[in-house]
Tab-separated table of N, CA and C and ligand atoms in Angstrom:
chain	number	residue	atom	x	y	z
U	1488	MET	N	31.849	113.075	67.642
U	1488	MET	CA	30.514	113.555	67.880
U	1488	MET	C	30.140	114.853	68.341
U	1489	THR	N	29.202	115.330	68.360
U	1489	THR	CA	29.571	116.799	68.723
U	1489	THR	C	28.144	116.440	70.172
U	1490	ASP	N	27.232	115.215	69.520
U	1490	ASP	CA	26.179	114.795	70.193
U	1490	ASP	C	25.992	114.026	71.015
U	1491	CYS	N	27.389	113.147	71.150
U	1491	CYS	CA	27.264	112.395	71.532
U	1491	CYS	C	27.584	112.497	72.965
U	1492	ILE	N	26.363	111.447	74.143
U	1492	ILE	CA	26.506	111.654	75.781
U	1492	ILE	C	28.563	111.612	76.420
U	1493	PHE	N	28.910	110.503	75.186
U	1493	PHE	CA	30.412	109.444	75.202
U	1493	PHE	C	31.291	109.966	75.023
U	1494	CYS	N	31.398	111.274	73.863
U	1494	CYS	CA	32.401	112.306	73.629
U	1494	CYS	C	32.300	112.982	74.059
U	1495	LYS	N	30.766	113.623	75.411
U	1495	LYS	CA	30.863	114.276	76.157
U	1495	LYS	C	31.944	114.836	77.855
U	1496	ILE	N	31.563	112.908	77.392
U	1496	ILE	CA	32.535	112.252	79.017
U	1496	ILE	C	33.346	112.837	78.750
U	1497	ILE	N	34.601	112.035	77.366
U	1497	ILE	CA	35.795	111.879	77.259
U	1497	ILE	C	36.113	113.266	76.799
U	1498	ALA	N	34.996	114.107	76.843
U	1498	ALA	CA	35.897	115.549	76.127
U	1498	ALA	C	35.656	116.552	77.730
U	1499	GLY	N	34.958	115.872	78.842
U	1499	GLY	CA	35.047	116.305	80.405
U	1499	GLY	C	34.490	117.503	80.123
U	1500	GLU	N	32.890	117.705	79.093
U	1500	GLU	CA	32.173	118.491	78.751
U	1500	GLU	C	30.283	117.617	79.736
U	1501	ILE	N	30.616	116.439	80.241
U	1501	ILE	CA	29.373	116.059	81.226
U	1501	ILE	C	31.090	115.250	82.205
U	1502	PRO	N	30.464	115.389	83.795
U	1502	PRO	CA	30.156	114.592	84.902
U	1502	PRO	C	30.883	113.364	84.148
U	1503	SER	N	31.898	112.999	85.278
U	1503	SER	CA	31.886	110.658	85.203
U	1503	SER	C	33.027	110.943	86.183
U	1504	SER	N	32.529	109.026	86.398
U	1504	SER	CA	33.525	108.810	87.627
U	1504	SER	C	34.818	107.952	87.000
U	1505	LYS	N	36.359	108.853	86.908
U	1505	LYS	CA	36.700	108.230	85.984
U	1505	LYS	C	37.455	107.392	86.084
U	1506	ILE	N	37.918	106.218	85.647
U	1506	ILE	CA	38.330	104.722	86.247
U	1506	ILE	C	40.050	104.605	85.764
U	1507	TYR	N	40.187	104.966	84.485
U	1507	TYR	CA	41.267	104.863	83.699
U	1507	TYR	C	41.548	105.614	82.462
U	1508	GLU	N	42.457	106.241	81.940
U	1508	GLU	CA	42.270	106.882	80.610
U	1508	GLU	C	44.140	106.661	80.499
U	1509	ASP	N	44.102	106.282	79.020
U	1509	ASP	CA	45.682	106.821	78.188
U	1509	ASP	C	45.091	106.841	76.984
U	1510	GLU	N	46.131	107.018	75.862
U	1510	GLU	CA	45.827	107.702	74.793
U	1510	GLU	C	45.035	107.397	74.087
U	1511	LEU	N	44.199	105.766	74.210
U	1511	LEU	CA	43.395	105.983	73.469
U	1511	LEU	C	41.693	105.295	73.962
U	1512	ILE	N	42.079	104.940	75.016
U	1512	ILE	CA	40.422	104.669	75.564
U	1512	ILE	C	40.266	105.521	76.751
U	1513	TYR	N	39.406	105.677	77.849
U	1513	TYR	CA	38.703	106.022	78.683
U	1513	TYR	C	37.688	105.250	79.139
U	1514	VAL	N	37.516	104.846	80.828
U	1514	VAL	CA	37.108	103.822	81.796
U	1514	VAL	C	36.284	104.722	83.012
U	1515	PHE	N	35.248	104.227	82.629
U	1515	PHE	CA	34.366	104.673	84.112
U	1515	PHE	C	33.186	104.207	84.700
U	1516	ASN	N	32.972	104.652	85.919
U	1516	ASN	CA	31.586	103.958	86.147
U	1516	ASN	C	30.100	103.988	85.241
U	1517	ASP	N	30.010	102.849	85.765
U	1517	ASP	CA	28.119	103.197	84.513
U	1517	ASP	C	27.529	104.551	86.401
U	1518	ILE	N	26.869	104.589	85.337
U	1518	ILE	CA	26.010	105.438	86.289
U	1518	ILE	C	24.501	104.354	86.595
U	1519	ASN	N	24.356	103.969	86.132
U	1519	ASN	CA	22.983	102.735	86.640
U	1519	ASN	C	23.967	102.069	86.940
U	1520	PRO	N	24.635	101.658	87.830
U	1520	PRO	CA	25.161	100.345	88.047
U	1520	PRO	C	24.504	98.702	87.827
U	1521	LYS	N	24.553	98.049	86.971
U	1521	LYS	CA	24.109	96.476	87.289
U	1521	LYS	C	24.890	95.661	88.201
U	1522	ALA	N	25.893	95.536	89.099
U	1522	ALA	CA	26.270	94.521	89.543
U	1522	ALA	C	26.956	95.382	90.490
U	1523	ASP	N	27.803	95.074	91.294
U	1523	ASP	CA	28.731	96.259	92.685
U	1523	ASP	C	29.898	96.779	91.846
U	1524	VAL	N	30.170	96.015	90.524
U	1524	VAL	CA	31.927	96.729	90.173
U	1524	VAL	C	30.032	96.211	88.864
U	1525	HIS	N	30.935	97.774	87.681
U	1525	HIS	CA	29.947	97.953	86.660
U	1525	HIS	C	30.961	99.066	85.625
U	1526	LEU	N	31.695	99.052	84.488
U	1526	LEU	CA	32.626	100.043	83.750
U	1526	LEU	C	32.074	99.645	83.117
U	1527	LEU	N	31.701	101.200	82.876
U	1527	LEU	CA	32.550	100.830	81.120
U	1527	LEU	C	33.913	101.286	80.103
U	1528	ILE	N	34.067	100.668	79.055
U	1528	ILE	CA	35.346	100.990	78.575
U	1528	ILE	C	35.241	101.204	77.188
U	1529	ILE	N	35.537	102.311	76.695
U	1529	ILE	CA	35.278	103.589	75.735
U	1529	ILE	C	36.856	103.373	73.958
U	1530	PRO	N	36.237	103.451	73.642
U	1530	PRO	CA	37.504	104.453	72.875
U	1530	PRO	C	37.166	106.247	72.920
U	1531	LYS	N	38.304	106.503	72.842
U	1531	LYS	CA	38.409	107.955	72.953
U	1531	LYS	C	37.789	108.226	70.995
U	1532	GLN	N	37.942	107.229	70.538
U	1532	GLN	CA	37.286	108.061	69.007
U	1532	GLN	C	35.918	107.345	68.987
U	1533	HIS	N	35.624	107.742	68.417
U	1533	HIS	CA	33.840	107.837	68.183
U	1533	HIS	C	33.842	106.397	66.932
U	1534	ILE	N	33.329	105.393	67.547
U	1534	ILE	CA	32.245	104.716	66.812
U	1534	ILE	C	31.342	104.347	67.409
U	1535	ALA	N	30.303	104.211	66.804
U	1535	ALA	CA	28.687	104.271	66.981
U	1535	ALA	C	28.915	102.981	67.345
U	1536	GLN	N	29.105	101.593	66.794
U	1536	GLN	CA	29.105	100.210	67.430
U	1536	GLN	C	29.488	98.927	67.114
U	1537	LEU	N	29.295	98.494	67.176
U	1537	LEU	CA	30.429	97.007	66.964
U	1537	LEU	C	30.508	96.896	65.657
U	1538	ASP	N	29.461	96.719	64.902
U	1538	ASP	CA	29.577	95.949	63.599
U	1538	ASP	C	29.927	96.866	62.897
U	1539	GLN	N	30.462	98.200	63.062
U	1539	GLN	CA	31.075	99.457	62.256
U	1539	GLN	C	32.674	100.092	62.444
U	1540	LEU	N	32.989	98.149	63.405
U	1540	LEU	CA	34.483	98.669	62.902
U	1540	LEU	C	35.265	97.902	61.658
U	1541	GLN	N	36.038	98.377	61.848
U	1541	GLN	CA	36.976	98.464	60.395
U	1541	GLN	C	38.619	97.867	60.669
U	1542	GLN	N	39.051	96.893	59.172
U	1542	GLN	CA	40.340	96.526	60.071
U	1542	GLN	C	41.093	97.187	60.594
U	1543	GLN	N	41.132	98.525	60.404
U	1543	GLN	CA	41.770	99.540	60.234
U	1543	GLN	C	41.723	99.869	62.351
U	1544	HIS	N	40.783	99.091	63.036
U	1544	HIS	CA	40.199	99.130	64.085
U	1544	HIS	C	41.408	97.830	64.870
U	1545	GLN	N	41.671	97.444	64.488
U	1545	GLN	CA	42.269	95.701	64.978
U	1545	GLN	C	43.260	96.097	66.085
U	1546	SER	N	43.804	97.390	66.156
U	1546	SER	CA	45.114	97.605	67.045
U	1546	SER	C	44.247	97.666	68.265
U	1547	LEU	N	43.328	98.774	68.779
U	1547	LEU	CA	42.347	100.116	69.178
U	1547	LEU	C	41.609	98.639	69.757
U	1548	ILE	N	41.228	97.741	69.115
U	1548	ILE	CA	40.186	96.805	70.240
U	1548	ILE	C	40.623	95.610	70.752
U	1549	ALA	N	41.721	95.299	70.074
U	1549	ALA	CA	42.468	94.220	71.148
U	1549	ALA	C	43.435	95.155	72.342
U	1550	HIS	N	44.148	96.488	72.108
U	1550	HIS	CA	44.146	97.103	73.641
U	1550	HIS	C	43.132	97.171	74.099
U	1551	MET	N	41.224	96.991	73.760
U	1551	MET	CA	40.752	98.093	75.286
U	1551	MET	C	40.486	95.946	75.366
U	1552	ILE	N	40.522	94.947	74.296
U	1552	ILE	CA	40.469	93.498	75.302
U	1552	ILE	C	40.955	93.721	76.037
U	1553	LEU	N	42.542	93.311	75.619
U	1553	LEU	CA	43.977	93.199	76.645
U	1553	LEU	C	43.636	94.146	78.369
U	1554	LYS	N	43.476	95.432	78.052
U	1554	LYS	CA	42.538	96.042	79.502
U	1554	LYS	C	41.812	95.549	80.514
U	1555	LEU	N	40.819	95.174	79.553
U	1555	LEU	CA	39.639	94.247	80.585
U	1555	LEU	C	40.891	93.923	82.138
U	1556	PRO	N	41.204	92.380	81.719
U	1556	PRO	CA	41.632	91.512	82.818
U	1556	PRO	C	42.803	92.592	83.852
U	1557	GLN	N	43.772	93.964	82.910
U	1557	GLN	CA	43.136	94.636	84.569
U	1557	GLN	C	42.893	95.613	85.016
U	1558	LEU	N	42.097	95.735	84.584
U	1558	LEU	CA	40.547	96.984	84.912
U	1558	LEU	C	39.960	96.035	86.243
U	1559	ALA	N	39.652	94.639	85.799
U	1559	ALA	CA	39.361	93.769	86.552
U	1559	ALA	C	39.825	93.936	88.408
U	1560	ALA	N	41.295	93.247	87.395
U	1560	ALA	CA	41.777	93.270	88.944
U	1560	ALA	C	41.860	94.516	89.405
U	1561	ALA	N	41.957	95.666	89.142
U	1561	ALA	CA	42.224	97.179	90.113
U	1561	ALA	C	41.002	97.005	90.927
U	1562	GLN	N	39.924	96.016	90.217
U	1562	GLN	CA	38.425	96.587	91.256
U	1562	GLN	C	38.221	95.277	92.452
U	1563	GLY	N	39.333	94.032	92.001
U	1563	GLY	CA	39.173	93.284	93.289
U	1563	GLY	C	38.572	92.023	93.158
U	1564	LEU	N	38.341	92.229	91.820
U	1564	LEU	CA	37.259	90.434	91.354
U	1564	LEU	C	38.455	89.991	91.103
U	1565	ASP	N	38.495	89.077	91.501
U	1565	ASP	CA	40.112	88.382	91.797
U	1565	ASP	C	39.483	86.613	91.313
U	1566	SER	N	37.644	86.361	91.304
U	1566	SER	CA	37.090	85.606	91.003
U	1566	SER	C	36.919	85.005	89.432
U	1567	GLY	N	36.409	86.617	89.279
U	1567	GLY	CA	36.328	86.957	87.326
U	1567	GLY	C	35.025	87.623	87.448
U	1568	PHE	N	34.790	88.228	85.854
U	1568	PHE	CA	33.996	89.182	85.423
U	1568	PHE	C	33.428	89.003	84.346
U	1569	ARG	N	31.979	89.257	84.014
U	1569	ARG	CA	31.267	89.242	83.235
U	1569	ARG	C	31.695	90.782	82.049
U	1570	THR	N	31.845	90.434	80.561
U	1570	THR	CA	31.604	91.647	79.595
U	1570	THR	C	30.968	91.584	78.864
U	1571	ILE	N	30.212	92.117	78.051
U	1571	ILE	CA	29.142	92.073	77.488
U	1571	ILE	C	29.341	93.863	76.400
U	1572	ILE	N	28.747	93.612	75.136
U	1572	ILE	CA	28.910	94.616	74.460
U	1572	ILE	C	27.248	94.682	73.529
U	1573	ASN	N	26.241	95.148	73.533
U	1573	ASN	CA	25.356	95.543	73.139
U	1573	ASN	C	25.377	95.819	71.692
U	1574	THR	N	24.993	95.475	70.742
U	1574	THR	CA	24.887	96.233	69.298
U	1574	THR	C	24.184	95.975	68.776
U	1575	GLY	N	23.234	97.946	68.663
U	1575	GLY	CA	21.836	97.708	67.803
U	1575	GLY	C	21.211	96.980	68.554
U	1576	PRO	N	19.756	98.054	68.061
U	1576	PRO	CA	18.683	97.963	69.022
U	1576	PRO	C	18.231	96.476	69.418
U	1577	GLY	N	18.378	95.483	68.414
U	1577	GLY	CA	18.380	94.135	68.470
U	1577	GLY	C	19.173	93.781	69.355
U	1578	GLY	N	20.614	94.539	70.067
U	1578	GLY	CA	20.838	94.118	71.269
U	1578	GLY	C	20.825	94.534	72.350
U	1579	GLY	N	19.471	95.501	72.381
U	1579	GLY	CA	19.436	96.692	73.219
U	1579	GLY	C	20.441	97.449	73.878
U	1580	GLN	N	21.420	97.847	72.310
U	1580	GLN	CA	21.500	99.551	72.123
U	1580	GLN	C	21.178	100.603	72.887
U	1581	GLU	N	21.875	101.548	73.867
U	1581	GLU	CA	20.904	102.406	74.550
U	1581	GLU	C	22.155	103.871	73.844
U	1582	VAL	N	23.697	103.840	73.977
U	1582	VAL	CA	24.424	105.289	73.942
U	1582	VAL	C	25.320	104.335	72.440
U	1583	TYR	N	25.118	105.114	71.843
U	1583	TYR	CA	25.601	105.074	70.043
U	1583	TYR	C	27.274	105.731	70.333
U	1584	HIS	N	27.635	104.633	70.998
U	1584	HIS	CA	29.238	105.115	70.806
U	1584	HIS	C	30.032	103.698	71.417
U	1585	LEU	N	30.490	102.873	70.370
U	1585	LEU	CA	31.145	101.929	71.175
U	1585	LEU	C	31.347	102.205	72.746
U	1586	HIS	N	31.035	100.297	73.265
U	1586	HIS	CA	31.281	100.283	74.894
U	1586	HIS	C	31.216	98.727	75.384
U	1587	ILE	N	32.345	98.154	76.318
U	1587	ILE	CA	32.528	96.999	76.683
U	1587	ILE	C	31.636	97.760	78.464
U	1588	HIS	N	31.021	97.138	78.523
U	1588	HIS	CA	30.393	96.525	80.054
U	1588	HIS	C	31.468	95.491	80.283
U	1589	LEU	N	31.984	95.901	81.992
U	1589	LEU	CA	32.908	95.272	82.897
U	1589	LEU	C	31.976	95.131	83.731
U	1590	LEU	N	31.312	93.968	84.157
U	1590	LEU	CA	30.419	93.296	85.913
U	1590	LEU	C	31.121	92.720	86.411
U	1591	GLY	N	31.130	92.527	87.960
U	1591	GLY	CA	31.446	91.939	88.862
U	1591	GLY	C	31.018	92.468	89.796
U	1592	GLY	N	31.593	90.788	90.837
U	1592	GLY	CA	31.574	91.068	91.896
U	1592	GLY	C	29.792	90.354	93.027
U	1593	ASN	N	29.644	90.626	94.330
U	1593	ASN	CA	28.341	89.790	94.691
U	1593	ASN	C	27.406	90.025	94.536
U	1594	ASN	N	26.928	91.216	93.323
U	1594	ASN	CA	25.474	91.648	93.146
U	1594	ASN	C	25.701	90.498	91.075
U	1595	LEU	N	26.656	89.872	91.054
U	1595	LEU	CA	26.525	90.232	89.449
U	1595	LEU	C	24.961	89.601	89.338
U	1596	PRO	N	24.179	90.004	88.144
U	1596	PRO	CA	22.882	89.356	88.184
U	1596	PRO	C	22.696	87.851	87.443
U	1597	GLY	N	21.461	87.345	87.462
U	1597	GLY	CA	22.116	86.466	86.463
U	1597	GLY	C	22.052	86.598	85.145
U	1598	PHE	N	22.168	85.633	83.999
U	1598	PHE	CA	22.227	85.784	82.760
U	1598	PHE	C	21.410	85.113	82.289
U	1599	GLN	N	20.279	85.672	81.256
U	1599	GLN	CA	19.190	84.493	80.425
U	1599	GLN	C	19.312	84.950	79.506
E	815	AMP	P1	23.797	100.506	76.658
E	815	AMP	O1	22.438	99.438	76.605
E	815	AMP	O2	24.982	99.097	76.148
E	815	AMP	O3	23.906	101.361	75.183
E	815	AMP	O4	24.652	100.825	77.752
E	815	AMP	C1	25.067	101.499	77.934
E	815	AMP	C2	24.823	102.137	79.904
E	815	AMP	O5	25.292	103.819	79.398
E	815	AMP	C3	23.913	101.890	80.324
E	815	AMP	O6	24.146	100.468	81.102
E	815	AMP	C4	23.948	103.199	81.183
E	815	AMP	O7	23.205	103.486	82.365
E	815	AMP	C5	25.204	104.077	80.394
E	815	AMP	N1	25.482	104.921	81.138
E	815	AMP	C6	24.483	105.587	80.304
E	815	AMP	N2	24.617	108.104	80.655
E	815	AMP	C7	25.921	107.509	81.175
E	815	AMP	C8	26.169	108.287	81.604
E	815	AMP	N3	26.045	109.853	81.640
E	815	AMP	N4	27.505	108.085	83.010
E	815	AMP	C9	28.013	106.817	83.229
E	815	AMP	N5	27.275	105.699	82.436
E	815	AMP	C10	26.121	106.331	81.198
E	816	ZN	ZN1	31.053	109.392	70.991
């Protein structure tokens, strides 16, 4: 996707604060953090949003989910963390490249 900001981040065309990368996923700091720790976990493959996932994406999604506790631990989030996936306009999604928010730390906002 040439006009996707997160694809451009993966390609290195837009700078990011990279935390982790492997063959399937890229992890970086959210530019507008909502808590002390606020990471975004994205697949390298462009998938616009959660409800476009198909059976073929099972292992990719499992990989993303299984990586979350490791990333949280590496950030020192010993007492736990929060994950959020906003989906579509009704879910408040702003960037249409699938991403998991990982939040934690002392300034974690309330969740209403
Ligand atoms: P969402 O509302 O779930 O689509 O979240 C999109 C997130 O992407 C927001 O938390 C933004 O702060 C974040 N974001 C947008 N542009 C960038 C960027 N260039 N680098 C890092 N995070 C970004
Ligand atoms: Zn993309």
